[in-house]
PDB file of C-alpha atoms in Angstrom:
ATOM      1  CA  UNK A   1       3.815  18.973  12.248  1.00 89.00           C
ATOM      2  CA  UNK A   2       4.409  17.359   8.887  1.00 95.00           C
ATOM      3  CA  UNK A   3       2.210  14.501   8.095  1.00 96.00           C
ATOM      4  CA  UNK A   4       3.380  10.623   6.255  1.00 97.00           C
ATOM      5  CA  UNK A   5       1.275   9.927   3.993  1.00 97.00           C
ATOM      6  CA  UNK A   6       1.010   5.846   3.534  1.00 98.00           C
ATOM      7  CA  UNK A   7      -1.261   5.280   0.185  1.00 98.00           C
ATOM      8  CA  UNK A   8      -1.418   1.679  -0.994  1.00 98.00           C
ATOM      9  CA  UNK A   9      -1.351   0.926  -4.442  1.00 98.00           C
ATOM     10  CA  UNK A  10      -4.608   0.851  -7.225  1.00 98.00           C
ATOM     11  CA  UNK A  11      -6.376  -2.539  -8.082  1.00 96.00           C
ATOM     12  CA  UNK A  12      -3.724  -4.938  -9.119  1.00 94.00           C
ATOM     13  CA  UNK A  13      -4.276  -8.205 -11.708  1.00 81.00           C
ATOM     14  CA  UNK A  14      -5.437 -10.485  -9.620  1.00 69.00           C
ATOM     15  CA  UNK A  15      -5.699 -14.111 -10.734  1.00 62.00           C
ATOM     16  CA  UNK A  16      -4.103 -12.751 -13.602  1.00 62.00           C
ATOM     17  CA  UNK A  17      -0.192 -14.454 -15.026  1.00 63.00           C
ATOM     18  CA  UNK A  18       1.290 -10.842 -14.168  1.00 71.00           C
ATOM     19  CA  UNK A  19      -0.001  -9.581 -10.715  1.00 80.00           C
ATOM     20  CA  UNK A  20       2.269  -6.821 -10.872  1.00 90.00           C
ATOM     21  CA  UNK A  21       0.215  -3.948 -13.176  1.00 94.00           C
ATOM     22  CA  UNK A  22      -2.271  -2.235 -12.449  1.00 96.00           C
ATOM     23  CA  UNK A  23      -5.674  -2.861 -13.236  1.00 95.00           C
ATOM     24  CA  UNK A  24      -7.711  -0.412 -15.523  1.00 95.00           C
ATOM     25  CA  UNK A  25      -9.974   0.266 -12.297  1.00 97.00           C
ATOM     26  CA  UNK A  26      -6.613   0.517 -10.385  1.00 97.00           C
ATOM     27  CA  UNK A  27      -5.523   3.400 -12.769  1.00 97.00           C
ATOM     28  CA  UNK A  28      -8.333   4.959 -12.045  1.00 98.00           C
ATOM     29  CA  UNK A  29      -9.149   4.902  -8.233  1.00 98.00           C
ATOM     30  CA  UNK A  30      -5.181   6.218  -8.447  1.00 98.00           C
ATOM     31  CA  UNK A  31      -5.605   9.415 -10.446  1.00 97.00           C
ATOM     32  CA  UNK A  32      -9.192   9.856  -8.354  1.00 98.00           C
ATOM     33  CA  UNK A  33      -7.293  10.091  -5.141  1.00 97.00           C
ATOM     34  CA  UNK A  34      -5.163  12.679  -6.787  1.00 96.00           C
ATOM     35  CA  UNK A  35      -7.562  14.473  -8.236  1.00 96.00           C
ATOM     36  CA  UNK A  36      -9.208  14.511  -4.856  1.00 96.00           C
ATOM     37  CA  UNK A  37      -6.401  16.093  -3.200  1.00 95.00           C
ATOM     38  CA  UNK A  38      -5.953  18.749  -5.746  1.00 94.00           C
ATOM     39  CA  UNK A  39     -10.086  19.611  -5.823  1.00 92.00           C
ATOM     40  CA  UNK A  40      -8.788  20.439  -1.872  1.00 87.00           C
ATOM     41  CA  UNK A  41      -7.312  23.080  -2.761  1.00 72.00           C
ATOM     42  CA  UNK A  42      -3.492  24.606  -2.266  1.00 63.00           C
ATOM     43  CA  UNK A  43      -4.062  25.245   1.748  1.00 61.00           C
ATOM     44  CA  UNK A  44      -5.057  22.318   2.592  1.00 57.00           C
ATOM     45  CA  UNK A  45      -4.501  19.636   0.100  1.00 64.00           C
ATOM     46  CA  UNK A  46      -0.434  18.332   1.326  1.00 73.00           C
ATOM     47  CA  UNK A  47       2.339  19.180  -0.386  1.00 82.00           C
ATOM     48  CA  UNK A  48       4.792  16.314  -0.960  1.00 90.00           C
ATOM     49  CA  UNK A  49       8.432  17.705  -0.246  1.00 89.00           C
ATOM     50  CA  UNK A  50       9.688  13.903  -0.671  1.00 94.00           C
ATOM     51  CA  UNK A  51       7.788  10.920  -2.290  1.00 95.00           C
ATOM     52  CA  UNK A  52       9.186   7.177  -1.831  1.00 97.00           C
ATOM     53  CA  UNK A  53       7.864   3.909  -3.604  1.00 98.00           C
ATOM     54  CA  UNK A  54       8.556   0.465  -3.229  1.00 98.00           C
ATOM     55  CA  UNK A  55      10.257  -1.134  -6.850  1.00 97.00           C
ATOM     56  CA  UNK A  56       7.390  -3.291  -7.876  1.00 97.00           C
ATOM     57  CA  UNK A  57       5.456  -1.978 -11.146  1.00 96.00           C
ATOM     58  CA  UNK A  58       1.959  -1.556  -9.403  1.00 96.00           C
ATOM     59  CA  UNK A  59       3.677   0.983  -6.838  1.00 97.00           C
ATOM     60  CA  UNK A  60       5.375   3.600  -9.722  1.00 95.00           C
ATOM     61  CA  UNK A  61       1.574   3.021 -12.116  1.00 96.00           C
ATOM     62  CA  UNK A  62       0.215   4.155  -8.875  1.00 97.00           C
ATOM     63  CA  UNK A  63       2.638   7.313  -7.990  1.00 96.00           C
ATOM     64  CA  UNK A  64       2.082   7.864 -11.579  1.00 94.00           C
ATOM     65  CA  UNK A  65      -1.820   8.172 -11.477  1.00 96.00           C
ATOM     66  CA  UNK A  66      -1.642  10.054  -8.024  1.00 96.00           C
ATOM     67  CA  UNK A  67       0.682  12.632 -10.203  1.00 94.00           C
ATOM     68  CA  UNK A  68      -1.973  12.817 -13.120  1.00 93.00           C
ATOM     69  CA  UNK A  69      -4.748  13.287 -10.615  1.00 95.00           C
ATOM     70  CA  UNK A  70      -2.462  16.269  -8.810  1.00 93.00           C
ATOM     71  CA  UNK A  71      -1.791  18.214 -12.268  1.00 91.00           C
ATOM     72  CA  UNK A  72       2.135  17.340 -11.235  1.00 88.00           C
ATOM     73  CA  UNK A  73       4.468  17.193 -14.423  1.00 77.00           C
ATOM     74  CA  UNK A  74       5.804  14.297 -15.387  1.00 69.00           C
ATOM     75  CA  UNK A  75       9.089  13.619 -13.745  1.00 70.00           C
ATOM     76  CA  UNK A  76      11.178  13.566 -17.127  1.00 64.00           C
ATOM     77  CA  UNK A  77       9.481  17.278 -17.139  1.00 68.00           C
ATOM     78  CA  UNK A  78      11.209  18.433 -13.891  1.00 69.00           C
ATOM     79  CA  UNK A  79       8.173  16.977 -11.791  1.00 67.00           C
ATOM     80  CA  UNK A  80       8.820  15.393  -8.399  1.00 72.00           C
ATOM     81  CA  UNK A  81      11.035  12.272  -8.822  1.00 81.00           C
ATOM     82  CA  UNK A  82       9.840   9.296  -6.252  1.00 93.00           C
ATOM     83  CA  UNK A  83      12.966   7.381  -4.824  1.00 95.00           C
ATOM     84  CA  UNK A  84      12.451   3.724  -4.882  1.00 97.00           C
ATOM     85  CA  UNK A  85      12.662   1.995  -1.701  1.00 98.00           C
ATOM     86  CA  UNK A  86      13.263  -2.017  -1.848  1.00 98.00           C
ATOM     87  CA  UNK A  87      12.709  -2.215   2.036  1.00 98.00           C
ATOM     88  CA  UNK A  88       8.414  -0.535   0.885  1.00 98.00           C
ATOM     89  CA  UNK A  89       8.360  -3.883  -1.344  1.00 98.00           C
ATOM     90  CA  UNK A  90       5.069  -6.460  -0.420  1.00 97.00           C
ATOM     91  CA  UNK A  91       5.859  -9.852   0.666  1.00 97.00           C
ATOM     92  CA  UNK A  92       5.445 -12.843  -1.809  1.00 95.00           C
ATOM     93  CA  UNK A  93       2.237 -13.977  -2.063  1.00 93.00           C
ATOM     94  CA  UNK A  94       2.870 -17.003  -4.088  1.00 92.00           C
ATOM     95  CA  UNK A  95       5.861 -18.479  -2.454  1.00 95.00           C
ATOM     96  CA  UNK A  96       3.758 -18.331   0.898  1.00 96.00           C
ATOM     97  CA  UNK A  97       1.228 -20.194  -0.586  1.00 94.00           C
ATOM     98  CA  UNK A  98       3.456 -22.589  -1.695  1.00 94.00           C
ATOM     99  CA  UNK A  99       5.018 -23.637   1.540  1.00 94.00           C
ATOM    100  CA  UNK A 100       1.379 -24.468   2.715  1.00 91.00           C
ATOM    101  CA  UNK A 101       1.398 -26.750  -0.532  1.00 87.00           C
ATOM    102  CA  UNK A 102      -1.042 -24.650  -1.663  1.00 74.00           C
ATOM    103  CA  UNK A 103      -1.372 -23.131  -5.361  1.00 68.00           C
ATOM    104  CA  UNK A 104      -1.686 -19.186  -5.854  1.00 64.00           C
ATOM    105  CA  UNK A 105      -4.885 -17.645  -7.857  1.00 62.00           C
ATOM    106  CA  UNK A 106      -4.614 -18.880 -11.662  1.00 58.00           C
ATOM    107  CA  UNK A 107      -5.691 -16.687 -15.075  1.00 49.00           C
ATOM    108  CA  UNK A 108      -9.009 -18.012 -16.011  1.00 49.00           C
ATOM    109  CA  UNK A 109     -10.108 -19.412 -12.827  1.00 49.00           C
ATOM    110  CA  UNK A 110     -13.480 -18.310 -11.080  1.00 51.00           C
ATOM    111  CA  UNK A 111     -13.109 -15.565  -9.511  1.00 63.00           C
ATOM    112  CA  UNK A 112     -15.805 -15.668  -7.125  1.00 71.00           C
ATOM    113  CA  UNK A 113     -16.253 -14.152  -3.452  1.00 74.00           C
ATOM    114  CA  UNK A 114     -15.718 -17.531  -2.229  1.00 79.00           C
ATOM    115  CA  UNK A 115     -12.699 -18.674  -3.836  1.00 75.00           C
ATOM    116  CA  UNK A 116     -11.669 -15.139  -2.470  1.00 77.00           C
ATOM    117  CA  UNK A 117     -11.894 -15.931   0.953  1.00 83.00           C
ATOM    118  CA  UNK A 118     -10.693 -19.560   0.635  1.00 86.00           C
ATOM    119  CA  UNK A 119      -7.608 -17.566  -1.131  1.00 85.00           C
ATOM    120  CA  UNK A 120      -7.237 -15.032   2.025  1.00 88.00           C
ATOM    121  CA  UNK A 121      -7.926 -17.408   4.305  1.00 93.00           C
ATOM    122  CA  UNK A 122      -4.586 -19.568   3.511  1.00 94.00           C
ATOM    123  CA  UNK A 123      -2.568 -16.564   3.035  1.00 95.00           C
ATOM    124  CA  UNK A 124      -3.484 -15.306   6.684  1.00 97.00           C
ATOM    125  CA  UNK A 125      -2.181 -19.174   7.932  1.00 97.00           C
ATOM    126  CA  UNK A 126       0.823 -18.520   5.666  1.00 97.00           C
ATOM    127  CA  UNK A 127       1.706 -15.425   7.102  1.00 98.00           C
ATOM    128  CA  UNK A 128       1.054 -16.142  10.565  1.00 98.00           C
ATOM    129  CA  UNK A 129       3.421 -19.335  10.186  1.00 98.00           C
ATOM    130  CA  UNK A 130       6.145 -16.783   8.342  1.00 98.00           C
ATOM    131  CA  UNK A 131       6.021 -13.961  11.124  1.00 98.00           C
ATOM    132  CA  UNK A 132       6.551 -16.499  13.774  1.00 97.00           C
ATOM    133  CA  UNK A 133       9.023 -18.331  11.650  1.00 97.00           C
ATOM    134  CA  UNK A 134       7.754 -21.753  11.223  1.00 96.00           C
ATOM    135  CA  UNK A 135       7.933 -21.703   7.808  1.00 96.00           C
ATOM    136  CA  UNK A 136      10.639 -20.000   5.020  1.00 96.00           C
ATOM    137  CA  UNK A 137       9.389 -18.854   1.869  1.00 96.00           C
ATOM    138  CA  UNK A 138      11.421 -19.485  -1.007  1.00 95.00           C
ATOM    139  CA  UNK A 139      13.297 -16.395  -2.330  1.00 96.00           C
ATOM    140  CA  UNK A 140      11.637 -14.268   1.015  1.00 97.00           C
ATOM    141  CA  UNK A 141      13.331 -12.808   3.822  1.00 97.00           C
ATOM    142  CA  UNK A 142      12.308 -13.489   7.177  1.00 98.00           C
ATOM    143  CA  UNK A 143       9.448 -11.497   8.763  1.00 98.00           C
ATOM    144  CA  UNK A 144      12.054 -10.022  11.069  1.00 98.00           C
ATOM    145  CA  UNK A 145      14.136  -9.062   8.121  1.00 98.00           C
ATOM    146  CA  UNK A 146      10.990  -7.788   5.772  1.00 98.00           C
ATOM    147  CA  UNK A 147       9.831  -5.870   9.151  1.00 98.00           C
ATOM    148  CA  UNK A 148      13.353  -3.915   9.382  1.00 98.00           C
ATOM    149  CA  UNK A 149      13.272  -3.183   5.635  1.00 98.00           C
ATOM    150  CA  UNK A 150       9.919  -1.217   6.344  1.00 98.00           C
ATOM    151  CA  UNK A 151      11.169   0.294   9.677  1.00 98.00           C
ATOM    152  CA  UNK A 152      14.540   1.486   7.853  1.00 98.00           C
ATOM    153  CA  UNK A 153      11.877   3.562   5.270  1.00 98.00           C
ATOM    154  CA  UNK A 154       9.953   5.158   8.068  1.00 98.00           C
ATOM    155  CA  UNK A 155      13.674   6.095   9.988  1.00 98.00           C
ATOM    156  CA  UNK A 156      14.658   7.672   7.067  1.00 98.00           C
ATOM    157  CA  UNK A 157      11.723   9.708   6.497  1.00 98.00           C
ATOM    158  CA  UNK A 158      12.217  10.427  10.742  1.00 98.00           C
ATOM    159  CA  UNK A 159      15.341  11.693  10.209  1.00 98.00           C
ATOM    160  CA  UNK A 160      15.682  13.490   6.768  1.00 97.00           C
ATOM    161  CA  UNK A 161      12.226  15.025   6.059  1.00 96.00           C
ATOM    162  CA  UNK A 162      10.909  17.675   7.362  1.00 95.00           C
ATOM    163  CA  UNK A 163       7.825  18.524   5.065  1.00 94.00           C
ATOM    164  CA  UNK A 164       4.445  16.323   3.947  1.00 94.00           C
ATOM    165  CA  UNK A 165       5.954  12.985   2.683  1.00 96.00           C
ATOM    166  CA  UNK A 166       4.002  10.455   0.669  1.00 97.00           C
ATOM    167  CA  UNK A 167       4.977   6.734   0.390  1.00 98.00           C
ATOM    168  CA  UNK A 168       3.322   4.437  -2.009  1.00 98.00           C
ATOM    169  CA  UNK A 169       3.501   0.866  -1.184  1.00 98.00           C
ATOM    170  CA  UNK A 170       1.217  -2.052  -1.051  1.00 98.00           C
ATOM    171  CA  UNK A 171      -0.725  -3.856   2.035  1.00 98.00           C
ATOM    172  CA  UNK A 172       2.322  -5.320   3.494  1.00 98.00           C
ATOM    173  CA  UNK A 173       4.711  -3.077   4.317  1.00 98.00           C
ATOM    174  CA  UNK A 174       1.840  -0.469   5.296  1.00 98.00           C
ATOM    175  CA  UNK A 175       0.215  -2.456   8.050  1.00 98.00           C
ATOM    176  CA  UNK A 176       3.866  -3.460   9.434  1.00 98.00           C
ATOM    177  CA  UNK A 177       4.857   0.164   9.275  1.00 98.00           C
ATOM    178  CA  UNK A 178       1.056   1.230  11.675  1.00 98.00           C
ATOM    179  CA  UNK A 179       1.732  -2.209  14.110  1.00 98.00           C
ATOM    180  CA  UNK A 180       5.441  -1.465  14.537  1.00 98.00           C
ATOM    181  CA  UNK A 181       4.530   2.529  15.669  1.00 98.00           C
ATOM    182  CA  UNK A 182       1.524   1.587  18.034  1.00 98.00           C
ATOM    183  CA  UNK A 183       3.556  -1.346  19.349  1.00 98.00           C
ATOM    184  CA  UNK A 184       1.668  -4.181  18.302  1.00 98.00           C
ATOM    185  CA  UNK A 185       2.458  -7.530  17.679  1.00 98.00           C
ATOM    186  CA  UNK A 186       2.731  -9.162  14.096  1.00 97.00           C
ATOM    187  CA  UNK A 187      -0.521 -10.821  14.682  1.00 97.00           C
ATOM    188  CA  UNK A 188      -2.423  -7.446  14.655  1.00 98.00           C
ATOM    189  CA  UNK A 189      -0.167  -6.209  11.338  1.00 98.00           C
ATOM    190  CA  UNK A 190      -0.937  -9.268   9.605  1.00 98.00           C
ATOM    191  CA  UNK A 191      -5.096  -8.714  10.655  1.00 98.00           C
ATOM    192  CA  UNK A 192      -4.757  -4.885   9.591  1.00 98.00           C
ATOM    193  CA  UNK A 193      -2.977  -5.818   6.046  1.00 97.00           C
ATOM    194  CA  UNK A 194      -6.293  -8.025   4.820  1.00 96.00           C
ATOM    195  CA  UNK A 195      -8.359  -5.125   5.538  1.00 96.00           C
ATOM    196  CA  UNK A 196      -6.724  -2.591   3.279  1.00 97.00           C
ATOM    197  CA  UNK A 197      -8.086  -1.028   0.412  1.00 98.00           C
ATOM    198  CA  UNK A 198      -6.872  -0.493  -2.821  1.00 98.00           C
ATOM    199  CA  UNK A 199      -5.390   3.373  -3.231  1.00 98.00           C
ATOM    200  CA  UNK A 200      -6.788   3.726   0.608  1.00 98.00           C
ATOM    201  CA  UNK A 201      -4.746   6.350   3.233  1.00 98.00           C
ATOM    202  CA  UNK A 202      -3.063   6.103   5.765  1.00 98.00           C
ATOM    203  CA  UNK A 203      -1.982   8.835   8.095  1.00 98.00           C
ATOM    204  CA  UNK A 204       0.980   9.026  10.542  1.00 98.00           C
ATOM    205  CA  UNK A 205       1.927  12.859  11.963  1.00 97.00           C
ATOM    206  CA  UNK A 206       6.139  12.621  12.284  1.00 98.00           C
ATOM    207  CA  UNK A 207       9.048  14.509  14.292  1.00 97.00           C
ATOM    208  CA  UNK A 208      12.171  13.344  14.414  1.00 97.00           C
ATOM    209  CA  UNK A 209      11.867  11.283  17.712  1.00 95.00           C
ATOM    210  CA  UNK A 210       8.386   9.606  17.191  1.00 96.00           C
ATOM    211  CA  UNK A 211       5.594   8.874  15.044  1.00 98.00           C
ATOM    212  CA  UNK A 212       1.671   8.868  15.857  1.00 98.00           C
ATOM    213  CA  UNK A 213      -1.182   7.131  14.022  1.00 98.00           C
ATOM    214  CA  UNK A 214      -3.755   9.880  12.805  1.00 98.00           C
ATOM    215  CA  UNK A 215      -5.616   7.924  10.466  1.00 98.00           C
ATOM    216  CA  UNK A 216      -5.978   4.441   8.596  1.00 98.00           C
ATOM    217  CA  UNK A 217      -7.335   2.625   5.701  1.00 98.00           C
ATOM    218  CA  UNK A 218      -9.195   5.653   4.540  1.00 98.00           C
ATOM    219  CA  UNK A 219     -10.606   6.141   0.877  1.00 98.00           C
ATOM    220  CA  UNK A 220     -12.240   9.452   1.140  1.00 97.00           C
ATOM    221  CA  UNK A 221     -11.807  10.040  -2.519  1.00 97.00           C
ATOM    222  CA  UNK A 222     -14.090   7.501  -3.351  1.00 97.00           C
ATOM    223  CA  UNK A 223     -16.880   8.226  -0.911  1.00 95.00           C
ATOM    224  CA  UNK A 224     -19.151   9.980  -3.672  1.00 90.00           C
ATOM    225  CA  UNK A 225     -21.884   8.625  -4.667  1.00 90.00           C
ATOM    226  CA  UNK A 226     -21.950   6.132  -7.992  1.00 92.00           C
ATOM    227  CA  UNK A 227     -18.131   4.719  -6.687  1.00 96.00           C
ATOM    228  CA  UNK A 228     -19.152   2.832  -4.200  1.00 93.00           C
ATOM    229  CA  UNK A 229     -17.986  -0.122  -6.831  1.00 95.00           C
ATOM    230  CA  UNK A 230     -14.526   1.652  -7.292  1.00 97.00           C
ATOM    231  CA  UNK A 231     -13.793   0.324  -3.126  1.00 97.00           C
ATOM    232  CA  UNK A 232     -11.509  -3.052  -3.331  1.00 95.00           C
ATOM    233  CA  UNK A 233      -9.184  -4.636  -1.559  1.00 91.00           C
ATOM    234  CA  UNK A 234      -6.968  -7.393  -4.038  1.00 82.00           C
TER     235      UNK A 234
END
């Protein structure tokens, strides 16, 4: 049984005036997890018939370090090309935050573990309010639309793929895709999408009637000792 392979993307900027990039510690948990697989060896390391992305930057810096880590050429070099996916796209962060009259992380503020969770904390009230539809984000779907976009990736990759698949997306659309297959409500994806990691795994098996959960939110490429800083979750 082929296996979908849900990787969120490396460290982004946060607090930084362009979110969207990765950070220089998010370039390099991405090329460790592909480096990981390849150290796995050919028979068991997986084999990516199709690769999809979302559009944002962070997504294709993070395909592109996960292709560096695997020894893959460059796609311009007849490597694997990733199709973008608008529907694997992460919600706005900063338009939720506004609705709640609240103002997203700044450049040069402190960055501290408490302004952190003061910083989570609000999002998880702003997307609670979103999902059930109290509030609408300017320039943002609605959850209900946001939640089809991500089911529309996973039916595609249900109904076309037939080989190891990897997706590279961001918190989001990962922990919709794992409530939506074990039937869960929104609640429990909005719970399971503060608690990713940066470049972490996610692992659903796939025919083309039905997916199953096999694994989540795992970063087994950074479990040797000395990277134990290199585990993040912004």
């Amino acid at each position: 049984m082929p296996t979908l392979y849900l990787v969120r993307h490396g460290q982004a900027s946060f607090g930084a005036a362009d979110y969207d990039r990765l950070s220089e510690l998010g370039e390099r948990q991405s090329e460790r997890l592909g480096q990981y697989w390849r150290a796995r060896g050919r028979d068991v390391h997986p084999h990516f018939g199709t690769v999809l992305t979302g559009t944002l930057r962070r997504h294709a810096q993070t395909w592109g370090g996960i292709a560096r880590g695997l020894g893959l050429p460059l796609e311009a070099d007849g490597g694997p090309q990733a199709l973008q996916w608008p529907g694997l796209d992460e919600y706005d962060s900063t338009a939720l935050l506004e609705t709640l009259g609240a103002a997203p992380p700044q450049s040069g503020m402190s960055d501290t573990p408490e302004s952190r969770r003061a910083h989570f904390r609000l999002l998880r009230t702003a997307l609670q309010q979103w999902a059930a539809g109290t509030i609408a984000p300017r320039g943002m779907p609605t959850y209900a639309d946001f939640s089809a976009g991500v089911r529309a990736a996973l039916d595609h990759v249900c109904s076309t793929c037939t080989t190891d698949v990897l997706i590279v997306s961001s918190g989001g659309p990962i922990a919709t895709a794992v409530a939506q297959v074990l039937g869960a409500p929104a609640e429990t994806g909005i719970e399971l999408n503060l608690r990713l990691r940066n470049s972490a795994i996610t692992e659903l098996d796939y025919t083309p009637r039905r997916l199953s959960l096999v694994s989540f939110n795992t970063v087994p490429h950074l479990d040797e000792p000395g990277l134990a800083n290199w585990v993040t979750y912004a």
